Short mmCIF file of C-alpha atoms and ligand atoms in Angstrom, two decimals:
data_model
loop_
_atom_site.label_atom_id
_atom_site.label_comp_id
_atom_site.label_asym_id
_atom_site.label_seq_id
_atom_site.Cartn_x
_atom_site.Cartn_y
_atom_site.Cartn_z
CA MET A 1 -67.36 -52.18 74.86
CA ASN A 2 -65.36 -52.87 71.55
CA PRO A 3 -61.63 -52.26 72.74
CA PRO A 4 -59.10 -48.78 71.21
CA GLN A 5 -58.41 -49.96 68.00
CA ALA A 6 -54.65 -49.38 66.63
CA PRO A 7 -54.51 -46.14 63.92
CA ALA A 8 -53.71 -48.33 60.92
CA ALA A 9 -50.73 -48.86 59.26
CA PRO A 10 -49.39 -45.96 57.15
CA ARG A 11 -49.79 -47.40 53.24
CA PHE A 12 -45.93 -46.14 51.95
CA ASN A 13 -43.22 -46.41 54.07
CA GLN A 14 -42.10 -43.78 56.49
CA PRO A 15 -39.12 -42.60 57.97
CA LEU A 16 -38.64 -44.04 61.67
CA GLY A 17 -39.36 -41.20 63.96
CA GLY A 18 -37.49 -39.71 66.95
CA ASP A 19 -39.59 -40.57 69.33
CA ALA A 20 -39.43 -44.17 68.28
CA VAL A 21 -35.97 -44.46 68.15
CA PRO A 22 -33.79 -41.87 69.40
CA ARG A 23 -32.42 -39.84 65.77
CA PHE A 24 -28.80 -40.07 66.90
CA ALA A 25 -29.68 -44.69 67.32
CA GLY A 26 -29.73 -47.06 64.77
CA ILE A 27 -28.98 -47.95 61.35
CA ALA A 28 -28.46 -44.85 59.15
CA THR A 29 -30.57 -44.38 56.10
CA MET A 30 -31.20 -42.43 54.30
CA MET A 31 -33.42 -40.29 56.20
CA ARG A 32 -34.20 -43.79 57.82
CA LEU A 33 -36.22 -45.50 55.58
CA PRO A 34 -36.69 -49.08 55.42
CA HIS A 35 -33.88 -50.29 53.24
CA GLN A 36 -34.55 -52.82 51.02
CA PRO A 37 -32.23 -54.77 48.17
CA THR A 38 -34.24 -53.82 44.93
CA ALA A 39 -35.67 -50.65 43.91
CA GLU A 40 -38.46 -52.99 43.25
CA GLY A 41 -42.00 -51.98 44.31
CA LEU A 42 -41.21 -48.41 44.20
CA ASP A 43 -41.98 -45.33 43.31
CA ALA A 44 -38.56 -43.58 43.79
CA CYS A 45 -35.65 -44.64 46.12
CA PHE A 46 -32.73 -43.64 46.70
CA VAL A 47 -29.05 -45.11 46.67
CA GLY A 48 -25.49 -44.16 46.74
CA VAL A 49 -23.22 -44.34 44.11
CA PRO A 50 -19.79 -44.61 47.17
CA PHE A 51 -17.08 -44.08 43.74
CA ASP A 52 -13.71 -41.17 43.42
CA LEU A 53 -11.69 -42.35 40.45
CA GLY A 54 -12.18 -39.56 38.46
CA THR A 55 -11.76 -36.63 40.76
CA SER A 56 -8.48 -34.19 39.90
CA ASN A 57 -8.40 -32.64 42.74
CA ARG A 58 -9.01 -33.68 47.07
CA SER A 59 -10.83 -37.93 46.66
CA GLY A 60 -13.01 -38.07 49.66
CA ALA A 61 -15.99 -38.57 47.49
CA ARG A 62 -16.58 -42.45 47.93
CA PHE A 63 -17.04 -41.70 51.82
CA GLY A 64 -20.14 -39.50 50.45
CA PRO A 65 -23.02 -41.27 50.06
CA ARG A 66 -22.26 -42.63 54.29
CA GLN A 67 -22.13 -39.49 55.55
CA VAL A 68 -24.77 -37.89 53.92
CA ARG A 69 -27.21 -41.13 55.35
CA SER A 70 -25.44 -39.89 58.86
CA GLU A 71 -26.22 -36.53 58.51
CA SER A 72 -29.58 -36.86 57.00
CA VAL A 73 -31.09 -38.41 60.42
CA LEU A 74 -32.73 -35.60 62.20
CA LEU A 75 -34.67 -35.38 58.44
CA ARG A 76 -38.78 -35.18 59.22
CA PRO A 77 -41.42 -36.25 56.92
CA TYR A 78 -42.84 -32.98 55.93
CA ASN A 79 -41.43 -29.76 53.72
CA MET A 80 -42.92 -26.91 55.74
CA ALA A 81 -41.93 -24.33 53.12
CA THR A 82 -43.86 -26.15 50.29
CA ARG A 83 -46.65 -28.48 52.02
CA ALA A 84 -44.31 -31.61 50.21
CA ALA A 85 -45.97 -34.62 51.85
CA PRO A 86 -43.41 -37.47 49.36
CA PHE A 87 -43.94 -40.20 52.07
CA ASP A 88 -47.86 -39.96 51.86
CA SER A 89 -47.72 -40.81 47.98
CA LEU A 90 -45.29 -41.86 47.45
CA GLN A 91 -42.97 -45.78 48.24
CA VAL A 92 -39.81 -44.58 48.96
CA ALA A 93 -36.62 -46.50 50.22
CA ASP A 94 -32.97 -46.98 50.47
CA ILE A 95 -31.60 -48.70 47.93
CA GLY A 96 -27.49 -48.65 49.83
CA ASP A 97 -25.65 -48.63 47.67
CA VAL A 98 -24.24 -49.68 43.83
CA ALA A 99 -20.79 -52.24 44.74
CA THR A 100 -17.93 -49.99 43.54
CA ASN A 101 -14.31 -51.27 41.94
CA PRO A 102 -12.15 -49.17 43.48
CA TYR A 103 -9.24 -51.20 41.20
CA ASN A 104 -10.96 -50.58 38.02
CA ILE A 105 -12.82 -46.81 36.53
CA VAL A 106 -13.90 -48.86 33.61
CA ASP A 107 -15.67 -51.63 35.64
CA SER A 108 -17.38 -49.48 37.94
CA ILE A 109 -18.73 -47.57 34.72
CA ASP A 110 -20.83 -51.19 33.37
CA ARG A 111 -21.41 -51.52 37.03
CA ILE A 112 -22.76 -48.27 37.49
CA GLU A 113 -24.31 -48.33 34.31
CA ALA A 114 -26.51 -52.10 34.51
CA ALA A 115 -27.02 -51.17 38.28
CA TYR A 116 -29.48 -48.02 36.89
CA ASP A 117 -30.12 -50.45 34.27
CA ARG A 118 -32.37 -52.30 36.79
CA ILE A 119 -33.08 -49.93 39.05
CA ILE A 120 -35.16 -47.77 36.71
CA ALA A 121 -36.50 -51.19 34.53
CA GLY A 122 -40.16 -51.32 36.77
CA GLY A 123 -40.01 -46.95 36.81
CA CYS A 124 -38.49 -45.45 40.23
CA ARG A 125 -37.09 -42.31 40.22
CA PRO A 126 -33.89 -42.77 41.77
CA ILE A 127 -32.64 -40.28 43.99
CA THR A 128 -28.64 -40.70 43.70
CA ILE A 129 -26.27 -39.85 46.07
CA GLY A 130 -22.50 -39.39 45.06
CA GLY A 131 -20.03 -39.67 44.45
CA ASP A 132 -17.92 -38.18 42.39
CA HIS A 133 -19.84 -36.87 38.84
CA THR A 134 -18.33 -39.50 36.75
CA ILE A 135 -21.00 -40.98 37.88
CA ALA A 136 -23.54 -38.74 35.76
CA TRP A 137 -22.62 -40.19 32.67
CA PRO A 138 -23.80 -44.10 34.01
CA ILE A 139 -26.53 -43.15 34.64
CA LEU A 140 -27.69 -40.55 32.42
CA ARG A 141 -26.90 -43.87 30.03
CA ALA A 142 -29.20 -46.12 31.71
CA MET A 143 -32.05 -43.24 31.43
CA ARG A 144 -31.14 -42.93 27.52
CA LYS A 145 -32.43 -46.16 27.32
CA ARG A 146 -35.95 -46.08 28.37
CA TYR A 147 -36.98 -43.11 28.56
CA GLY A 148 -35.06 -41.22 25.30
CA PRO A 149 -32.73 -38.25 25.74
CA VAL A 150 -33.05 -36.27 28.60
CA GLY A 151 -33.25 -32.76 29.43
CA VAL A 152 -30.43 -31.58 31.84
CA VAL A 153 -31.21 -29.10 35.20
CA HIS A 154 -27.30 -28.53 35.62
CA VAL A 155 -26.35 -26.85 38.71
CA ASP A 156 -22.35 -26.19 39.14
CA ALA A 157 -19.43 -24.78 39.27
CA HIS A 158 -17.81 -26.43 36.13
CA ALA A 159 -18.76 -27.45 33.10
CA ASP A 160 -17.80 -30.68 33.22
CA VAL A 161 -17.80 -30.89 28.95
CA ASN A 162 -13.73 -31.61 28.84
CA ASP A 163 -13.00 -33.80 26.17
CA THR A 164 -10.05 -35.20 28.26
CA MET A 165 -8.61 -35.25 31.52
CA GLY A 166 -4.50 -36.40 31.82
CA GLY A 167 -5.22 -37.75 28.61
CA GLU A 168 -8.11 -39.59 29.56
CA LYS A 169 -12.14 -39.73 28.38
CA ILE A 170 -13.11 -40.92 32.28
CA ALA A 171 -13.01 -37.99 35.04
CA HIS A 172 -15.49 -36.13 36.62
CA GLY A 173 -14.67 -33.07 35.49
CA THR A 174 -15.50 -35.02 31.73
CA PRO A 175 -19.50 -37.11 31.64
CA PHE A 176 -21.72 -34.15 29.98
CA ARG A 177 -19.23 -34.44 26.55
CA ARG A 178 -19.43 -38.46 26.68
CA ALA A 179 -23.52 -37.80 27.65
CA VAL A 180 -23.93 -35.23 24.46
CA GLU A 181 -21.34 -37.46 21.76
CA GLU A 182 -23.67 -40.30 22.53
CA GLY A 183 -26.82 -38.78 21.81
CA LEU A 184 -28.13 -39.17 25.84
CA LEU A 185 -28.53 -35.10 26.11
CA ASP A 186 -31.66 -33.86 24.57
CA CYS A 187 -29.10 -30.61 24.44
CA GLN A 188 -32.23 -27.94 23.71
CA ARG A 189 -33.31 -29.18 26.84
CA VAL A 190 -30.16 -28.34 28.71
CA VAL A 191 -29.30 -26.14 31.62
CA GLN A 192 -26.27 -25.54 33.22
CA ILE A 193 -25.85 -23.25 36.46
CA GLY A 194 -23.74 -21.64 38.52
CA LEU A 195 -20.52 -21.92 36.23
CA ARG A 196 -17.52 -19.83 37.71
CA GLY A 197 -14.09 -19.75 37.96
CA THR A 198 -10.70 -20.39 36.14
CA GLY A 199 -10.83 -22.17 32.77
CA TYR A 200 -8.33 -23.84 30.60
CA HIS A 201 -9.18 -21.34 27.64
CA ALA A 202 -11.81 -18.18 27.62
CA ASP A 203 -14.36 -20.15 25.81
CA ASP A 204 -14.61 -23.07 27.84
CA PHE A 205 -18.16 -22.67 27.82
CA ASP A 206 -18.87 -22.47 24.60
CA TRP A 207 -18.59 -25.20 23.72
CA CYS A 208 -21.76 -25.82 25.57
CA ARG A 209 -23.51 -22.85 24.61
CA ALA A 210 -23.17 -24.35 20.51
CA GLN A 211 -24.47 -27.88 21.48
CA GLY A 212 -27.59 -25.50 22.77
CA PHE A 213 -27.31 -25.67 26.03
CA ARG A 214 -28.39 -22.86 28.68
CA VAL A 215 -25.41 -21.52 30.41
CA VAL A 216 -26.09 -19.35 33.17
CA GLN A 217 -22.69 -18.25 35.74
CA ALA A 218 -23.20 -18.09 38.39
CA GLU A 219 -21.86 -14.19 38.63
CA GLU A 220 -26.36 -13.98 36.72
CA CYS A 221 -27.21 -15.38 39.43
CA TRP A 222 -26.03 -13.04 42.31
CA HIS A 223 -27.28 -10.87 45.05
CA ARG A 224 -31.47 -12.23 43.32
CA SER A 225 -33.42 -14.58 43.76
CA LEU A 226 -33.46 -17.32 40.97
CA LEU A 227 -37.17 -17.72 40.71
CA PRO A 228 -37.26 -15.36 38.09
CA LEU A 229 -34.03 -17.50 36.07
CA MET A 230 -36.25 -20.55 36.76
CA LYS A 231 -39.54 -19.69 34.76
CA GLU A 232 -38.18 -19.51 32.18
CA VAL A 233 -35.59 -22.53 32.84
CA VAL A 234 -38.64 -25.58 33.48
CA GLU A 235 -40.41 -23.78 30.31
CA ARG A 236 -37.54 -24.89 28.77
CA VAL A 237 -36.42 -28.30 29.38
CA GLY A 238 -39.96 -29.11 30.05
CA GLY A 239 -41.44 -31.20 27.51
CA GLY A 240 -40.02 -34.46 28.31
CA PRO A 241 -38.37 -36.80 30.80
CA VAL A 242 -36.14 -34.40 33.19
CA TYR A 243 -32.75 -35.14 34.67
CA LEU A 244 -30.71 -33.07 37.44
CA SER A 245 -27.74 -33.46 38.35
CA PHE A 246 -26.66 -31.59 41.04
CA ASP A 247 -22.60 -31.28 42.52
CA ILE A 248 -22.48 -29.75 45.45
CA ASP A 249 -19.98 -27.19 44.16
CA GLY A 250 -22.54 -25.22 42.22
CA LEU A 251 -22.63 -23.75 46.10
CA ASP A 252 -20.41 -21.31 47.54
CA PRO A 253 -17.80 -22.95 49.24
CA SER A 254 -18.28 -20.72 52.75
CA PHE A 255 -21.59 -23.25 52.67
CA ALA A 256 -20.54 -26.09 50.85
CA PRO A 257 -17.22 -26.56 52.12
CA GLY A 258 -16.46 -30.27 51.69
CA THR A 259 -15.53 -31.72 48.64
CA GLY A 260 -12.72 -31.70 45.53
CA THR A 261 -12.97 -28.82 44.09
CA PRO A 262 -14.32 -25.70 45.81
CA GLU A 263 -14.70 -21.84 43.19
CA ILE A 264 -15.33 -19.30 45.38
CA GLY A 265 -18.91 -16.72 44.57
CA GLY A 266 -21.15 -19.77 44.27
CA LEU A 267 -25.12 -19.87 44.85
CA SER A 268 -26.12 -19.52 48.10
CA VAL A 269 -27.98 -22.48 50.08
CA GLN A 270 -31.06 -20.55 49.52
CA GLN A 271 -31.20 -20.00 45.56
CA GLY A 272 -30.18 -24.28 45.88
CA LEU A 273 -33.72 -24.76 47.23
CA GLU A 274 -35.16 -22.42 44.75
CA ILE A 275 -33.67 -24.30 42.38
CA ILE A 276 -35.04 -27.48 42.81
CA ARG A 277 -38.25 -26.77 44.54
CA SER A 278 -38.99 -24.81 41.07
CA LEU A 279 -38.97 -28.21 39.69
CA ARG A 280 -41.70 -29.31 40.59
CA GLY A 281 -44.04 -30.30 38.19
CA LEU A 282 -41.90 -31.79 35.63
CA ASP A 283 -41.23 -35.29 34.32
CA LEU A 284 -38.18 -35.54 36.97
CA VAL A 285 -37.30 -39.66 35.94
CA GLY A 286 -34.28 -39.44 38.01
CA ALA A 287 -31.06 -37.14 39.80
CA ASP A 288 -28.32 -36.70 41.53
CA LEU A 289 -26.18 -34.91 44.64
CA VAL A 290 -22.19 -35.87 43.73
CA GLU A 291 -19.03 -34.61 44.70
CA ILE A 292 -19.67 -34.16 49.40
CA SER A 293 -16.07 -35.63 50.40
CA PRO A 294 -16.44 -36.44 53.50
CA PRO A 295 -12.92 -35.72 54.68
CA TYR A 296 -13.00 -32.25 53.44
CA ASP A 297 -16.17 -30.91 55.74
CA PRO A 298 -14.71 -32.01 58.70
CA GLN A 299 -18.39 -30.62 60.77
CA GLY A 300 -20.23 -32.63 58.67
CA THR A 301 -22.01 -29.22 57.18
CA THR A 302 -21.54 -30.26 53.68
CA ALA A 303 -23.04 -33.79 53.66
CA LEU A 304 -26.20 -31.85 55.89
CA VAL A 305 -25.81 -29.42 53.04
CA GLY A 306 -26.43 -32.40 51.20
CA ALA A 307 -29.29 -33.92 52.45
CA ASN A 308 -31.15 -31.39 52.92
CA LEU A 309 -30.85 -31.39 49.49
CA ALA A 310 -31.71 -34.83 48.50
CA TYR A 311 -34.61 -34.99 50.55
CA GLU A 312 -36.01 -31.41 48.36
CA MET A 313 -35.52 -33.66 45.75
CA LEU A 314 -37.73 -36.29 46.09
CA CYS A 315 -40.27 -33.51 47.69
CA VAL A 316 -40.14 -33.05 43.72
CA LEU A 317 -41.18 -36.13 41.91
CA PRO A 318 -44.29 -36.41 40.21
CA GLY A 319 -46.10 -37.95 42.35
CA VAL A 320 -45.73 -36.31 45.75
CA GLN A 321 -48.89 -35.09 47.40
CA TYR A 322 -49.33 -31.32 48.98
CA ARG A 323 -50.75 -30.40 52.02
CA ALA A 324 -53.74 -27.31 51.61
MN1 MN B 1 -18.93 -31.17 38.05
MN1 MN B 2 -17.85 -28.87 40.33
#
């Protein structure tokens, strides 16, 4: 008689299940995936950028990657809403954090850009956990070198297109101004969603429109599903590589209070999910989830939302299989 056969080893890395090791135990990698030090051999990775030297008000986003990993331990492999099965067809791991320099903002930017040059060199698509929004700029620099100017879906309460903050060019409210100046974006394929709140000048958002961005202020999103809007967005940003930059303060502070510059009247969690799920089918070359500040998130709510949104980003990457 043949001995019982062991089940075939899965082809791709799998999140560690709660039956194998309790969810509250072990080292908290993102989704309890294996950790590896580089992106070699990976189709996608989770990577942290613990950096908050660019914040203007409440800091603490440097603790974001660690807290999001901690809240991600409950995530299971299959997306019950969309039937996405990312670990059936993609090789994914947590590659740890970029070693930023907490004493030097310029050096940190250079380190982030160099790290992303390496991460995406072999085609790996990074899902980044920030970190404040400054980090989108060096990431987009790396993206530009490999893919050319990218389209961007930017979810945020803020436009992040200030020329300077406190007289400085590098801050979490300036990354998309720098990106436009450096030709990193295909401006006709840029959409900003969720903008709102008080401005420095009445025409703050008009600079974006003058670049060719589609600006969707939060009021345009109130009281409705975003699926019709996202149909328009996908048509606009498609036709080339697309990057998703998701500032958690795009969501309403009732859903995501743990962030540095909260603004009332924001998007719901459901609308955030609609935005991300609608990006399926695009050539999404990477995504980030930024501005989660654990010191202002004592219940872990914001980090839990962030962990789930990061998983949803993984689920819409090219090559993900969907179960029937
Ligand atoms: Mn932002
Ligand atoms: Mn913001």
